[in-house]
Amino acid sequence: MSATERPLQSVSVPSDWAPGTWRARTALQQPTYPDAVALAGVQDELSQLPPLVTSWEILALKKQIAEAQEGKRFVLQGGDCAESFTDCESGLISNRLKVLLQMSLVLVHGLRLPVVRVGRFAGQYAKPRSTDTETKGDVTLPSYRGDFINQPDFTVEARTPDPRRMVKGHARSAMTMNFVRALIDGGFADLHHPEYWDLDWVGHSPLSEDYRRMVAAVGDAVKFMETISGEFLHNLNRADFYTSHEALLLPYEEALTRQVPRQWGWFNLSTHFPWIGMRTAELDGAHVEYFRGLRNPVAVKVGPSVTPEQLLKLADTLNPDNEPGRLTFIQRMGAGKVEEKLPALVQAVQREGKRVLWICDPMHGNTESTSNGFKTRRFDNIRSELDRSFDIHAALGSRLGGVHLELTGENVTECLGGARELTETDLERAYRSTVDPRLNYEQSLEIAMLIVRKQGQLAKPAQA
């Protein structure tokens, strides 16, 4: 029975849980707001604003993730490391959507599987920080924690956490979602015209010829199906698209957590697919407490310090009924640690029969600083971690069902290597990220092609 035919199991909402019970736990990576009354007023205002997503969209995604757990879909999750309010601009949004659509086209064509498209946007306005404060000279101020919370300028006014910024973030998330939905509904993702997805500089990419061959093949396939059926295939003119972000700022997430008519339980209506970051995934922490009562599909970032015992306890807490489509583990080990750390985690999940979708984030474990002071990632390390992850899962009889990438549709130079072999000197040319380095369009498309080639290699022994 497929996930779409199987009714989703009920998540047992604990009797001692409510959207605000996280407040009794230790909440890491939270700002200190100077005015508690102002914060409470903003939360009340947010709780009255329209939601950003709907419960039926959330449940539809959960079914698709359940199918990905069964190997019937592949999840592509990608977007900016951290959104900024100034990036809520039509060109940037449409280019981000274009690159995800192009990657999904490559994956659908090569993997022969439906692709679940999940944007890392419309809410990715808060970021964890290594320290609570930053010091320059004799001045110490709160760290910049993302546009949801404060501003990057090193002044007292800019760095003081302001709860009104949550309302601004909600508005920009709504505008982003509205524009994406309008593009999708208007035929932006129409498979009859995938050539419309080209970015302005696609013709200059070393990978452009391979991509254009795929576009032509998809176009021929669509024409063939319509010739055989004798009618226009209307379901090819749009694509499902979902949003995700790290649900880091708990006052904001709580305010957008609601009950809805004709559904039981609580939904986080700020996003379809919230995740817990590696720095806030303590079993007895506030974020796990908050997540355990949601009906959304949820994910947890899993780093090299996590033990099999910790991982299984997280699974028991976040998915006690072992519901299909409920829980995703996003592994982010680093190319140098994935072979040592990942197998024991996969084997523990298999041994206990946990229903989990494994996704690889090959970005965050491979961050480094260059000699000229730039924070970057080497494409070879990103590719290596992804490649080894596929091999490890295949060798253990498991399945890597998706990829999680920080990327942009802009012509940036933030990650070293790739098709154009970017060097440290190139970083100075177009380094625009204020937080983490992102793959540019070419490097993102190359990753999609590498996934297809890798899956083809893994499939050959089974076919022999």
GROMACS .gro file of C-alpha atoms in nm:
model
  464
    1MET     CA    1   0.000   0.000   0.000
    2SER     CA    2   0.146   0.338  -0.096
    3ALA     CA    3   0.173   0.633   0.139
    4THR     CA    4  -0.103   0.811  -0.049
    5GLU     CA    5  -0.338   0.514   0.006
    6ARG     CA    6  -0.239   0.446   0.365
    7PRO     CA    7  -0.414   0.672   0.620
    8LEU     CA    8  -0.162   0.863   0.827
    9GLN     CA    9  -0.135   0.733   1.179
   10SER     CA   10  -0.238   0.957   1.466
   11VAL     CA   11   0.035   1.134   1.656
   12SER     CA   12  -0.036   1.105   2.025
   13VAL     CA   13  -0.048   1.460   2.157
   14PRO     CA   14   0.077   1.436   2.516
   15SER     CA   15  -0.172   1.556   2.773
   16ASP     CA   16   0.102   1.768   2.932
   17TRP     CA   17   0.190   1.948   2.607
   18ALA     CA   18   0.084   2.288   2.477
   19PRO     CA   19   0.250   2.534   2.238
   20GLY     CA   20   0.405   2.716   2.534
   21THR     CA   21   0.531   2.426   2.749
   22TRP     CA   22   0.879   2.477   2.601
   23ARG     CA   23   0.912   2.774   2.838
   24ALA     CA   24   0.971   2.537   3.129
   25ARG     CA   25   1.280   2.398   2.954
   26THR     CA   26   1.622   2.544   2.878
   27ALA     CA   27   1.590   2.739   2.552
   28LEU     CA   28   1.924   2.779   2.377
   29GLN     CA   29   2.009   3.033   2.105
   30GLN     CA   30   1.732   3.273   2.207
   31PRO     CA   31   1.776   3.650   2.217
   32THR     CA   32   1.729   3.849   2.535
   33TYR     CA   33   1.454   4.101   2.470
   34PRO     CA   34   1.479   4.411   2.691
   35ASP     CA   35   1.101   4.464   2.710
   36ALA     CA   36   0.897   4.156   2.806
   37VAL     CA   37   0.568   4.346   2.770
   38ALA     CA   38   0.651   4.448   2.413
   39LEU     CA   39   0.746   4.088   2.331
   40ALA     CA   40   0.414   3.957   2.466
   41GLY     CA   41   0.226   4.219   2.264
   42VAL     CA   42   0.400   4.116   1.943
   43GLN     CA   43   0.323   3.750   2.010
   44ASP     CA   44  -0.042   3.835   2.059
   45GLU     CA   45  -0.043   4.033   1.734
   46LEU     CA   46   0.123   3.747   1.544
   47SER     CA   47  -0.129   3.498   1.679
   48GLN     CA   48  -0.408   3.699   1.511
   49LEU     CA   49  -0.241   3.732   1.170
   50PRO     CA   50  -0.328   3.493   0.886
   51PRO     CA   51  -0.116   3.176   0.872
   52LEU     CA   52   0.155   3.138   0.609
   53VAL     CA   53   0.065   2.778   0.516
   54THR     CA   54  -0.238   2.550   0.558
   55SER     CA   55  -0.295   2.227   0.742
   56TRP     CA   56  -0.387   2.039   0.423
   57GLU     CA   57  -0.061   2.145   0.257
   58ILE     CA   58   0.126   2.021   0.562
   59LEU     CA   59  -0.049   1.683   0.557
   60ALA     CA   60   0.008   1.651   0.181
   61LEU     CA   61   0.381   1.702   0.237
   62LYS     CA   62   0.379   1.446   0.518
   63LYS     CA   63   0.238   1.186   0.277
   64GLN     CA   64   0.503   1.269   0.020
   65ILE     CA   65   0.778   1.234   0.279
   66ALA     CA   66   0.628   0.896   0.372
   67GLU     CA   67   0.664   0.794   0.007
   68ALA     CA   68   1.022   0.918   0.008
   69GLN     CA   69   1.086   0.693   0.309
   70GLU     CA   70   0.967   0.404   0.091
   71GLY     CA   71   1.200   0.500  -0.194
   72LYS     CA   72   0.918   0.628  -0.415
   73ARG     CA   73   1.023   0.995  -0.408
   74PHE     CA   74   1.339   1.202  -0.365
   75VAL     CA   75   1.347   1.519  -0.153
   76LEU     CA   76   1.525   1.831  -0.278
   77GLN     CA   77   1.555   2.089  -0.001
   78GLY     CA   78   1.744   2.409  -0.072
   79GLY     CA   79   1.772   2.782  -0.039
   80ASP     CA   80   1.961   3.062   0.131
   81CYS     CA   81   2.164   3.007   0.447
   82ALA     CA   82   1.983   3.303   0.603
   83GLU     CA   83   1.728   3.529   0.441
   84SER     CA   84   1.744   3.903   0.485
   85PHE     CA   85   1.456   4.147   0.464
   86THR     CA   86   1.625   4.326   0.173
   87ASP     CA   87   1.627   4.000  -0.027
   88CYS     CA   88   1.245   3.999  -0.045
   89GLU     CA   89   1.269   4.104  -0.409
   90SER     CA   90   1.104   3.947  -0.713
   91GLY     CA   91   1.420   3.880  -0.912
   92LEU     CA   92   1.599   3.703  -0.628
   93ILE     CA   93   1.292   3.496  -0.541
   94SER     CA   94   1.226   3.390  -0.900
   95ASN     CA   95   1.592   3.299  -0.957
   96ARG     CA   96   1.594   3.090  -0.639
   97LEU     CA   97   1.282   2.913  -0.760
   98LYS     CA   98   1.433   2.863  -1.106
   99VAL     CA   99   1.744   2.687  -0.980
  100LEU     CA  100   1.538   2.452  -0.760
  101LEU     CA  101   1.308   2.373  -1.053
  102GLN     CA  102   1.606   2.308  -1.280
  103MET     CA  103   1.765   2.080  -1.023
  104SER     CA  104   1.437   1.893  -0.978
  105LEU     CA  105   1.408   1.852  -1.356
  106VAL     CA  106   1.754   1.693  -1.365
  107LEU     CA  107   1.664   1.465  -1.074
  108VAL     CA  108   1.324   1.362  -1.215
  109HIS     CA  109   1.481   1.289  -1.554
  110GLY     CA  110   1.775   1.095  -1.411
  111LEU     CA  111   1.624   0.919  -1.110
  112ARG     CA  112   1.288   0.840  -1.271
  113LEU     CA  113   1.124   0.943  -0.945
  114PRO     CA  114   0.893   1.226  -0.843
  115VAL     CA  115   1.085   1.499  -0.657
  116VAL     CA  116   0.954   1.671  -0.344
  117ARG     CA  117   1.059   2.035  -0.375
  118VAL     CA  118   1.116   2.209  -0.042
  119GLY     CA  119   1.244   2.566  -0.036
  120ARG     CA  120   1.461   2.682   0.248
  121PHE     CA  121   1.292   3.022   0.251
  122ALA     CA  122   0.991   3.231   0.363
  123GLY     CA  123   1.099   3.217   0.728
  124GLN     CA  124   1.475   3.151   0.741
  125TYR     CA  125   1.537   3.483   0.916
  126ALA     CA  126   1.699   3.359   1.239
  127LYS     CA  127   2.039   3.195   1.276
  128PRO     CA  128   2.223   3.034   1.569
  129ARG     CA  129   2.547   3.190   1.687
  130SER     CA  130   2.861   3.054   1.851
  131THR     CA  131   2.860   3.332   2.111
  132ASP     CA  132   2.591   3.558   2.253
  133THR     CA  133   2.804   3.869   2.212
  134GLU     CA  134   3.053   4.019   1.970
  135THR     CA  135   3.343   4.246   2.071
  136LYS     CA  136   3.518   4.505   1.859
  137GLY     CA  137   3.784   4.703   2.039
  138ASP     CA  138   3.641   4.805   2.374
  139VAL     CA  139   3.278   4.762   2.267
  140THR     CA  140   3.076   4.443   2.330
  141LEU     CA  141   2.729   4.407   2.178
  142PRO     CA  142   2.478   4.124   2.125
  143SER     CA  143   2.562   3.903   1.827
  144TYR     CA  144   2.367   3.947   1.505
  145ARG     CA  145   2.114   3.663   1.509
  146GLY     CA  146   1.931   3.728   1.183
  147ASP     CA  147   1.681   3.986   1.063
  148PHE     CA  148   1.403   3.832   1.273
  149ILE     CA  149   1.589   3.955   1.581
  150ASN     CA  150   1.829   4.242   1.515
  151GLN     CA  151   2.043   4.409   1.249
  152PRO     CA  152   2.403   4.340   1.139
  153ASP     CA  153   2.533   4.697   1.191
  154PHE     CA  154   2.765   4.714   1.494
  155THR     CA  155   2.571   4.971   1.695
  156VAL     CA  156   2.372   4.948   2.017
  157GLU     CA  157   2.051   5.037   1.839
  158ALA     CA  158   2.099   4.782   1.559
  159ARG     CA  159   2.206   4.494   1.780
  160THR     CA  160   1.939   4.533   2.050
  161PRO     CA  161   1.678   4.258   1.991
  162ASP     CA  162   1.351   4.410   1.871
  163PRO     CA  163   1.035   4.192   1.881
  164ARG     CA  164   0.867   4.409   1.614
  165ARG     CA  165   1.107   4.251   1.365
  166MET     CA  166   0.907   3.927   1.394
  167VAL     CA  167   0.606   4.107   1.247
  168LYS     CA  168   0.824   4.238   0.964
  169GLY     CA  169   0.956   3.887   0.906
  170HIS     CA  170   0.606   3.744   0.894
  171ALA     CA  171   0.507   4.004   0.634
  172ARG     CA  172   0.809   3.929   0.415
  173SER     CA  173   0.752   3.556   0.448
  174ALA     CA  174   0.392   3.610   0.337
  175MET     CA  175   0.503   3.819   0.039
  176THR     CA  176   0.758   3.555  -0.060
  177MET     CA  177   0.502   3.276  -0.038
  178ASN     CA  178   0.244   3.479  -0.227
  179PHE     CA  179   0.487   3.543  -0.512
  180VAL     CA  180   0.603   3.180  -0.528
  181ARG     CA  181   0.243   3.054  -0.532
  182ALA     CA  182   0.154   3.305  -0.803
  183LEU     CA  183   0.451   3.194  -1.016
  184ILE     CA  184   0.366   2.825  -0.973
  185ASP     CA  185  -0.006   2.872  -1.039
  186GLY     CA  186   0.071   3.092  -1.338
  187GLY     CA  187   0.267   2.820  -1.516
  188PHE     CA  188   0.620   2.915  -1.410
  189ALA     CA  189   0.692   2.545  -1.351
  190ASP     CA  190   0.522   2.425  -1.670
  191LEU     CA  191   0.702   2.116  -1.805
  192HIS     CA  192   0.580   2.211  -2.151
  193HIS     CA  193   0.828   2.500  -2.134
  194PRO     CA  194   1.123   2.410  -1.906
  195GLU     CA  195   1.342   2.632  -2.123
  196TYR     CA  196   1.173   2.928  -1.952
  197TRP     CA  197   1.354   2.834  -1.633
  198ASP     CA  198   1.694   2.936  -1.772
  199LEU     CA  199   1.877   3.203  -1.578
  200ASP     CA  200   2.037   3.488  -1.768
  201TRP     CA  201   2.384   3.333  -1.749
  202VAL     CA  202   2.294   2.965  -1.805
  203GLY     CA  203   2.445   2.977  -2.153
  204HIS     CA  204   2.789   3.048  -2.007
  205SER     CA  205   2.790   2.741  -1.782
  206PRO     CA  206   3.013   2.443  -1.870
  207LEU     CA  207   2.711   2.226  -1.781
  208SER     CA  208   2.466   2.409  -2.007
  209GLU     CA  209   2.486   2.158  -2.292
  210ASP     CA  210   2.409   1.863  -2.065
  211TYR     CA  211   2.117   2.054  -1.917
  212ARG     CA  212   1.978   2.154  -2.256
  213ARG     CA  213   1.987   1.790  -2.369
  214MET     CA  214   1.779   1.699  -2.064
  215VAL     CA  215   1.534   1.981  -2.138
  216ALA     CA  216   1.497   1.855  -2.495
  217ALA     CA  217   1.444   1.496  -2.373
  218VAL     CA  218   1.175   1.605  -2.126
  219GLY     CA  219   1.005   1.812  -2.396
  220ASP     CA  220   1.005   1.515  -2.633
  221ALA     CA  221   0.863   1.290  -2.359
  222VAL     CA  222   0.581   1.536  -2.288
  223LYS     CA  223   0.492   1.561  -2.658
  224PHE     CA  224   0.497   1.181  -2.687
  225MET     CA  225   0.261   1.134  -2.391
  226GLU     CA  226   0.021   1.397  -2.527
  227THR     CA  227   0.029   1.236  -2.871
  228ILE     CA  228  -0.054   0.896  -2.723
  229SER     CA  229  -0.330   1.030  -2.496
  230GLY     CA  230  -0.464   1.268  -2.757
  231GLU     CA  231  -0.503   1.552  -2.509
  232PHE     CA  232  -0.312   1.826  -2.331
  233LEU     CA  233  -0.159   1.708  -2.001
  234HIS     CA  234  -0.275   1.980  -1.763
  235ASN     CA  235  -0.106   1.831  -1.457
  236LEU     CA  236   0.235   1.917  -1.606
  237ASN     CA  237   0.183   2.293  -1.594
  238ARG     CA  238   0.243   2.334  -1.219
  239ALA     CA  239   0.445   2.176  -0.940
  240ASP     CA  240   0.397   2.127  -0.568
  241PHE     CA  241   0.630   2.346  -0.367
  242TYR     CA  242   0.679   2.354   0.008
  243THR     CA  243   0.866   2.574   0.254
  244SER     CA  244   1.097   2.495   0.542
  245HIS     CA  245   1.309   2.678   0.795
  246GLU     CA  246   1.493   2.615   1.118
  247ALA     CA  247   1.233   2.680   1.388
  248LEU     CA  248   1.487   2.853   1.607
  249LEU     CA  249   1.306   3.158   1.745
  250LEU     CA  250   1.052   2.990   1.971
  251PRO     CA  251   0.837   3.296   2.058
  252TYR     CA  252   0.766   3.339   1.687
  253GLU     CA  253   0.696   2.970   1.626
  254GLU     CA  254   0.466   2.949   1.928
  255ALA     CA  255   0.261   3.245   1.803
  256LEU     CA  256   0.205   3.073   1.466
  257THR     CA  257   0.112   2.736   1.624
  258ARG     CA  258  -0.263   2.684   1.601
  259GLN     CA  259  -0.555   2.448   1.596
  260VAL     CA  260  -0.764   2.453   1.277
  261PRO     CA  261  -1.124   2.362   1.192
  262ARG     CA  262  -1.194   2.001   1.096
  263GLN     CA  263  -0.849   1.885   1.206
  264TRP     CA  264  -0.729   1.763   1.542
  265GLY     CA  265  -0.404   1.862   1.708
  266TRP     CA  266  -0.168   2.155   1.665
  267PHE     CA  267   0.003   2.279   1.348
  268ASN     CA  268   0.296   2.514   1.307
  269LEU     CA  269   0.147   2.732   1.034
  270SER     CA  270   0.462   2.938   0.975
  271THR     CA  271   0.606   2.665   0.750
  272HIS     CA  272   0.530   2.322   0.612
  273PHE     CA  273   0.850   2.155   0.732
  274PRO     CA  274   1.027   2.296   1.041
  275TRP     CA  275   1.356   2.153   1.159
  276ILE     CA  276   1.568   2.157   1.475
  277GLY     CA  277   1.929   2.265   1.433
  278MET     CA  278   2.220   2.067   1.569
  279ARG     CA  279   2.289   2.325   1.841
  280THR     CA  280   1.937   2.306   1.988
  281ALA     CA  281   1.857   1.934   1.963
  282GLU     CA  282   1.905   1.846   2.331
  283LEU     CA  283   1.654   1.581   2.433
  284ASP     CA  284   1.543   1.779   2.741
  285GLY     CA  285   1.568   2.117   2.570
  286ALA     CA  286   1.299   2.365   2.475
  287HIS     CA  287   1.309   2.299   2.100
  288VAL     CA  288   1.251   1.923   2.128
  289GLU     CA  289   0.973   1.993   2.379
  290TYR     CA  290   0.808   2.233   2.136
  291PHE     CA  291   0.840   2.001   1.836
  292ARG     CA  292   0.704   1.688   2.003
  293GLY     CA  293   0.344   1.813   1.995
  294LEU     CA  294   0.326   1.933   1.633
  295ARG     CA  295   0.146   1.753   1.351
  296ASN     CA  296   0.388   1.886   1.090
  297PRO     CA  297   0.652   1.661   0.945
  298VAL     CA  298   0.966   1.760   1.133
  299ALA     CA  299   1.340   1.717   1.088
  300VAL     CA  300   1.649   1.721   1.307
  301LYS     CA  301   2.003   1.807   1.201
  302VAL     CA  302   2.235   1.524   1.306
  303GLY     CA  303   2.606   1.597   1.347
  304PRO     CA  304   2.911   1.380   1.419
  305SER     CA  305   2.880   1.422   1.798
  306VAL     CA  306   2.539   1.249   1.814
  307THR     CA  307   2.546   0.893   1.950
  308PRO     CA  308   2.312   0.611   1.841
  309GLU     CA  309   2.149   0.618   2.185
  310GLN     CA  310   2.077   0.991   2.161
  311LEU     CA  311   1.937   0.952   1.812
  312LEU     CA  312   1.698   0.677   1.915
  313LYS     CA  313   1.575   0.879   2.213
  314LEU     CA  314   1.506   1.171   1.980
  315ALA     CA  315   1.309   0.939   1.752
  316ASP     CA  316   1.109   0.806   2.046
  317THR     CA  317   1.030   1.157   2.169
  318LEU     CA  318   0.949   1.319   1.834
  319ASN     CA  319   0.775   1.021   1.675
  320PRO     CA  320   0.652   0.788   1.952
  321ASP     CA  321   0.395   0.624   1.722
  322ASN     CA  322   0.650   0.565   1.444
  323GLU     CA  323   0.422   0.752   1.204
  324PRO     CA  324   0.519   0.741   0.835
  325GLY     CA  325   0.632   1.077   0.701
  326ARG     CA  326   0.668   1.233   1.045
  327LEU     CA  327   1.046   1.232   1.110
  328THR     CA  328   1.348   1.318   0.897
  329PHE     CA  329   1.712   1.306   1.004
  330ILE     CA  330   1.931   1.552   0.815
  331GLN     CA  331   2.285   1.417   0.848
  332ARG     CA  332   2.572   1.671   0.834
  333MET     CA  333   2.894   1.500   0.930
  334GLY     CA  334   3.166   1.652   0.712
  335ALA     CA  335   3.358   1.467   0.443
  336GLY     CA  336   3.628   1.362   0.690
  337LYS     CA  337   3.389   1.212   0.946
  338VAL     CA  338   3.097   1.065   0.755
  339GLU     CA  339   3.249   0.718   0.710
  340GLU     CA  340   3.335   0.695   1.079
  341LYS     CA  341   3.018   0.838   1.232
  342LEU     CA  342   2.724   0.765   1.002
  343PRO     CA  343   2.711   0.381   0.987
  344ALA     CA  344   2.638   0.329   1.358
  345LEU     CA  345   2.352   0.580   1.344
  346VAL     CA  346   2.195   0.418   1.039
  347GLN     CA  347   2.230   0.072   1.191
  348ALA     CA  348   2.066   0.184   1.517
  349VAL     CA  349   1.766   0.323   1.330
  350GLN     CA  350   1.738   0.002   1.127
  351ARG     CA  351   1.772  -0.222   1.433
  352GLU     CA  352   1.485  -0.047   1.611
  353GLY     CA  353   1.264  -0.032   1.302
  354LYS     CA  354   1.228   0.346   1.308
  355ARG     CA  355   1.051   0.506   1.013
  356VAL     CA  356   1.293   0.781   0.918
  357LEU     CA  357   1.381   0.971   0.603
  358TRP     CA  358   1.755   1.026   0.573
  359ILE     CA  359   1.864   1.347   0.399
  360CYS     CA  360   2.225   1.454   0.348
  361ASP     CA  361   2.334   1.811   0.422
  362PRO     CA  362   2.686   1.810   0.275
  363MET     CA  363   2.734   2.182   0.339
  364HIS     CA  364   2.754   2.253   0.712
  365GLY     CA  365   3.017   1.996   0.806
  366ASN     CA  366   3.257   2.126   0.542
  367THR     CA  367   3.289   2.493   0.631
  368GLU     CA  368   3.637   2.646   0.654
  369SER     CA  369   3.813   2.981   0.637
  370THR     CA  370   4.057   3.073   0.362
  371SER     CA  371   4.391   3.249   0.395
  372ASN     CA  372   4.233   3.571   0.268
  373GLY     CA  373   3.967   3.568   0.540
  374PHE     CA  374   3.660   3.428   0.362
  375LYS     CA  375   3.429   3.165   0.509
  376THR     CA  376   3.388   2.904   0.236
  377ARG     CA  377   3.326   2.541   0.144
  378ARG     CA  378   3.513   2.331  -0.108
  379PHE     CA  379   3.298   2.174  -0.375
  380ASP     CA  380   3.514   1.860  -0.367
  381ASN     CA  381   3.434   1.810   0.003
  382ILE     CA  382   3.063   1.870  -0.055
  383ARG     CA  383   3.064   1.617  -0.337
  384SER     CA  384   3.272   1.369  -0.133
  385GLU     CA  385   3.038   1.372   0.167
  386LEU     CA  386   2.735   1.327  -0.056
  387ASP     CA  387   2.901   1.048  -0.254
  388ARG     CA  388   3.013   0.859   0.057
  389SER     CA  389   2.671   0.899   0.217
  390PHE     CA  390   2.502   0.727  -0.076
  391ASP     CA  391   2.758   0.445  -0.055
  392ILE     CA  392   2.713   0.398   0.321
  393HIS     CA  393   2.335   0.380   0.305
  394ALA     CA  394   2.346   0.142   0.009
  395ALA     CA  395   2.599  -0.086   0.178
  396LEU     CA  396   2.381  -0.108   0.491
  397GLY     CA  397   2.058  -0.169   0.301
  398SER     CA  398   1.933   0.177   0.392
  399ARG     CA  399   1.835   0.460   0.160
  400LEU     CA  400   1.948   0.820   0.130
  401GLY     CA  401   1.625   0.986   0.023
  402GLY     CA  402   1.716   1.350  -0.022
  403VAL     CA  403   1.963   1.635  -0.015
  404HIS     CA  404   1.967   1.960   0.184
  405LEU     CA  405   2.168   2.244   0.028
  406GLU     CA  406   2.243   2.608   0.090
  407LEU     CA  407   2.224   2.760  -0.256
  408THR     CA  408   2.124   3.064  -0.455
  409GLY     CA  409   2.013   3.138  -0.808
  410GLU     CA  410   2.262   3.424  -0.825
  411ASN     CA  411   2.604   3.424  -0.989
  412VAL     CA  412   2.797   3.430  -0.660
  413THR     CA  413   3.147   3.305  -0.586
  414GLU     CA  414   3.128   3.172  -0.230
  415CYS     CA  415   3.219   2.802  -0.256
  416LEU     CA  416   3.553   2.691  -0.403
  417GLY     CA  417   3.577   2.456  -0.701
  418GLY     CA  418   3.297   2.322  -0.915
  419ALA     CA  419   3.267   2.330  -1.292
  420ARG     CA  420   3.451   2.661  -1.322
  421GLU     CA  421   3.711   2.564  -1.061
  422LEU     CA  422   3.664   2.875  -0.847
  423THR     CA  423   3.974   2.968  -0.645
  424GLU     CA  424   4.034   3.180  -0.335
  425THR     CA  425   4.097   3.478  -0.561
  426ASP     CA  426   3.749   3.435  -0.714
  427LEU     CA  427   3.583   3.467  -0.374
  428GLU     CA  428   3.652   3.840  -0.372
  429ARG     CA  429   3.464   3.886  -0.699
  430ALA     CA  430   3.106   3.807  -0.589
  431TYR     CA  431   3.089   3.703  -0.224
  432ARG     CA  432   2.751   3.829  -0.101
  433SER     CA  433   2.644   3.604   0.187
  434THR     CA  434   2.630   3.764   0.531
  435VAL     CA  435   2.639   3.427   0.709
  436ASP     CA  436   2.731   3.101   0.531
  437PRO     CA  437   2.870   3.038   0.179
  438ARG     CA  438   2.622   2.908  -0.078
  439LEU     CA  439   2.644   2.706  -0.396
  440ASN     CA  440   2.582   2.917  -0.704
  441TYR     CA  441   2.360   2.809  -0.993
  442GLU     CA  442   2.629   2.607  -1.175
  443GLN     CA  443   2.746   2.427  -0.863
  444SER     CA  444   2.386   2.347  -0.764
  445LEU     CA  445   2.311   2.202  -1.105
  446GLU     CA  446   2.634   2.002  -1.092
  447ILE     CA  447   2.527   1.851  -0.758
  448ALA     CA  448   2.196   1.741  -0.913
  449MET     CA  449   2.382   1.575  -1.201
  450LEU     CA  450   2.623   1.406  -0.960
  451ILE     CA  451   2.331   1.260  -0.763
  452VAL     CA  452   2.186   1.116  -1.083
  453ARG     CA  453   2.520   0.963  -1.184
  454LYS     CA  454   2.573   0.819  -0.837
  455GLN     CA  455   2.232   0.659  -0.824
  456GLY     CA  456   2.299   0.513  -1.168
  457GLN     CA  457   2.623   0.358  -1.042
  458LEU     CA  458   2.452   0.211  -0.737
  459ALA     CA  459   2.173   0.064  -0.953
  460LYS     CA  460   2.409  -0.119  -1.192
  461PRO     CA  461   2.503  -0.409  -0.958
  462ALA     CA  462   2.135  -0.477  -0.891
  463GLN     CA  463   2.067  -0.488  -1.264
  464ALA     CA  464   2.364  -0.713  -1.343
   0.00000   0.00000   0.00000
